[in-house]
Short mmCIF file of C-alpha atoms in Angstrom, two decimals:
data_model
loop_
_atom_site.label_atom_id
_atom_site.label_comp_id
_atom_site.label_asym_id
_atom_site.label_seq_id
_atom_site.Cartn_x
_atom_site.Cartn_y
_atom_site.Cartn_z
CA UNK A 1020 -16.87 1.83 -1.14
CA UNK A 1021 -15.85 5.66 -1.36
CA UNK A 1022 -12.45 6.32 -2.65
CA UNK A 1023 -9.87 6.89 -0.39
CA UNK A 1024 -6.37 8.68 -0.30
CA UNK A 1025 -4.04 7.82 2.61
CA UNK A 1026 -0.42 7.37 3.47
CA UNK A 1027 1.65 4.05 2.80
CA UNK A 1028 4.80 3.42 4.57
CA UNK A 1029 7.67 1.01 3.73
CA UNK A 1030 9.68 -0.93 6.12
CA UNK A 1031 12.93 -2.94 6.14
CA UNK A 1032 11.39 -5.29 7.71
CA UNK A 1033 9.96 -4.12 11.21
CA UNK A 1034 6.62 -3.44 9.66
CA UNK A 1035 5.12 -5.49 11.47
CA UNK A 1036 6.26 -3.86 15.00
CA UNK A 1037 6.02 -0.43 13.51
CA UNK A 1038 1.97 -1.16 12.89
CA UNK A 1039 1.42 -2.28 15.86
CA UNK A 1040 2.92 0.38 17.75
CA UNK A 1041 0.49 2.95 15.86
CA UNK A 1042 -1.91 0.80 17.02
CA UNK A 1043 -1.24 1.31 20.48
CA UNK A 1044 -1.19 5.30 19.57
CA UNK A 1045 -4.34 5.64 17.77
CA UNK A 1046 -6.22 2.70 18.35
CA UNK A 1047 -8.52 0.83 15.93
CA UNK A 1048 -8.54 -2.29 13.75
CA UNK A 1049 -5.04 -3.32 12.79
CA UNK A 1050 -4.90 -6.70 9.47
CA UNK A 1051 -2.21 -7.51 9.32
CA UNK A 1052 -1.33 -10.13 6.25
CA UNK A 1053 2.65 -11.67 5.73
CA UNK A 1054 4.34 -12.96 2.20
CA UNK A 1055 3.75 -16.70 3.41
CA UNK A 1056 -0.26 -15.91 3.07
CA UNK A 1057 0.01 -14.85 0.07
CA UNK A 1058 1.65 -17.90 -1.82
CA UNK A 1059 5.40 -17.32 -0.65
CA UNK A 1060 5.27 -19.69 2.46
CA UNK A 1061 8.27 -20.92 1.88
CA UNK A 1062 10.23 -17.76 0.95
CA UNK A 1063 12.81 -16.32 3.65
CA UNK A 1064 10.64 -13.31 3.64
CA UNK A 1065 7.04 -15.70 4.55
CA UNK A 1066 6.92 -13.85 8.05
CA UNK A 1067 7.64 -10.00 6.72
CA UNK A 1068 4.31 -7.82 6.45
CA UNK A 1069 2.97 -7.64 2.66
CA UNK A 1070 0.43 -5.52 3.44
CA UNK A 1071 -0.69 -3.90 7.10
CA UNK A 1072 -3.44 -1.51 7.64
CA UNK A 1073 -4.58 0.24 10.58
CA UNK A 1074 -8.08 1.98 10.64
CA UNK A 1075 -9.00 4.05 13.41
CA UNK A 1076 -12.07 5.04 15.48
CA UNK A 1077 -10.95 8.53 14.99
CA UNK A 1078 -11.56 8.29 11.11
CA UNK A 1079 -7.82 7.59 10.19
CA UNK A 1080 -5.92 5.12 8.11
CA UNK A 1081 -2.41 4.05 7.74
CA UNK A 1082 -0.98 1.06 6.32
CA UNK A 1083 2.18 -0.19 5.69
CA UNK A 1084 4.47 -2.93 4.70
CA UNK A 1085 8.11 -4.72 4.27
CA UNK A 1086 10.09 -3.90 0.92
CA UNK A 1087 10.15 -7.05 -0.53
CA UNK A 1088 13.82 -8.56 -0.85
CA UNK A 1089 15.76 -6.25 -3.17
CA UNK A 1090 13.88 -3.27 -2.74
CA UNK A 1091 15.48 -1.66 0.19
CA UNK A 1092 14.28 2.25 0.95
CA UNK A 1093 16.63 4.74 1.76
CA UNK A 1094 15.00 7.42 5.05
CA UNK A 1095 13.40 9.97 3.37
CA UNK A 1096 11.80 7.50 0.70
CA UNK A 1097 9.72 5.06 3.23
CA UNK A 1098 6.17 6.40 1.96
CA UNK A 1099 3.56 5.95 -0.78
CA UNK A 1100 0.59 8.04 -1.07
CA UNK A 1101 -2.12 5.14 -1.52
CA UNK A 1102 -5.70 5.19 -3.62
CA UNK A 1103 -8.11 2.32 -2.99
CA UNK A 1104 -11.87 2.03 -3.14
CA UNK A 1105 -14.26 0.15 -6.01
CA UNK A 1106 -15.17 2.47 -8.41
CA UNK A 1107 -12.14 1.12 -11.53
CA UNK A 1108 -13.27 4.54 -13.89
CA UNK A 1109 -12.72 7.17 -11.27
CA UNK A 1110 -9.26 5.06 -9.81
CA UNK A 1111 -8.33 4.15 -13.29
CA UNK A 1112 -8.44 7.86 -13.97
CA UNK A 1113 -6.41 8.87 -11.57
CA UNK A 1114 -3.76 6.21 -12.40
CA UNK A 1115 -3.56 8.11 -16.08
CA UNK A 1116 -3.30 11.64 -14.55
CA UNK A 1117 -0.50 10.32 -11.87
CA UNK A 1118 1.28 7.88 -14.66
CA UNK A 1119 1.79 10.92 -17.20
CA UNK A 1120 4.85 12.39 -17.25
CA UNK A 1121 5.89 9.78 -14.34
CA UNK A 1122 7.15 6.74 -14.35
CA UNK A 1123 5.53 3.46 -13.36
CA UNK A 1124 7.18 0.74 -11.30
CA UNK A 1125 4.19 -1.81 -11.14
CA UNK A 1126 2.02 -1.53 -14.10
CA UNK A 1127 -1.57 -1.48 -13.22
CA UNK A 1128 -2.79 -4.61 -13.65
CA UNK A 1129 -4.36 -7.89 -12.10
CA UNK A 1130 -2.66 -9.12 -8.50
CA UNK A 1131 -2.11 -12.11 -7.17
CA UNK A 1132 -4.81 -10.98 -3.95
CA UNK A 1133 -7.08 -10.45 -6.83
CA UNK A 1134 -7.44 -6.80 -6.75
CA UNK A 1135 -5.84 -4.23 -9.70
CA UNK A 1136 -3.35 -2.94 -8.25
CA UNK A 1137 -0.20 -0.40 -9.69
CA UNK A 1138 2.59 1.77 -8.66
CA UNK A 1139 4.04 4.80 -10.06
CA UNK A 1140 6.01 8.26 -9.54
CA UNK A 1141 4.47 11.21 -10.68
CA UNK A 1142 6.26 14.31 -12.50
CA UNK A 1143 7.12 15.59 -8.98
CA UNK A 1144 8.79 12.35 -7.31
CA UNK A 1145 5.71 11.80 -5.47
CA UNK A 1146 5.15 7.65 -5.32
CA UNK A 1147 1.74 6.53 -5.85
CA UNK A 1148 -0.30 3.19 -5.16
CA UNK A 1149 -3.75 2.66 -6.94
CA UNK A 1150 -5.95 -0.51 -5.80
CA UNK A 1151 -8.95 -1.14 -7.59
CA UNK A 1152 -11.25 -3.79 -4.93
CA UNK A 1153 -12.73 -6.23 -7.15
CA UNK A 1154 -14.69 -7.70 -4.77
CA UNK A 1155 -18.56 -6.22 -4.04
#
């Protein structure tokens, strides 16, 4: 899988119906996965969107998800810039470029959905995501 850089948006908790309204703009292939799939079933939060993603005929992606509880955004913040793809040297690279001088809020590291996955601000403010697929 190439590397890819696209947007990531945060929700208070209308992810869900945000996604699918891009859907209906752009088309595509919308997953959608909530907290309750992945091992918080019985959290207040099960039916909230963990992680959305909408890929599009047109070559686009977007994904999205709900702030988990505690983590509310404030309008203006509601975006990550996201990396994702296979290759661990060239993302794990980019993680250390981003990281420096930053500050990282999610260490990049082993998640629960198996992937590596971490989350950081760079020197200018800009929030980052880095996913490492571990699966071939």
């Amino acid at each position: 899988m190439v590397s890819r850089l696209n947007p990531y948006l945060s929700f208070n908790g209308d992810a869900r119906q945000a996604m699918e309204f891009y859907k209906e703009v752009f088309g595509g292939t919308l997953a959608l996965n909530s907290y309750g799939e992945f091992g918080q079933a019985d959290a207040p939060n099960a039916d909230k969107i963990m992680h959305g993603m909408l890929e599009t005929t047109s070559g686009f992606t977007l994904m999205g998800a709900d702030n988990p509880p505690g983590m509310e955004s404030e309008q203006g913040s509601s975006y990550s810039v996201s990396l994702s793809g296979d290759d661990d040297a060239e993302l794990r690279g980019y993680w250390e470029k981003l990281s420096e001088g930053g500050s990282v809020s999610v260490p990049l590291e082993k998640q629960m959905w198996g992937d590596v996955f971490g989350m950081c601000t760079d020197r200018f403010g800009v929030p980052w995501m880095v996913n490492i697929s571990t699966e071939s």
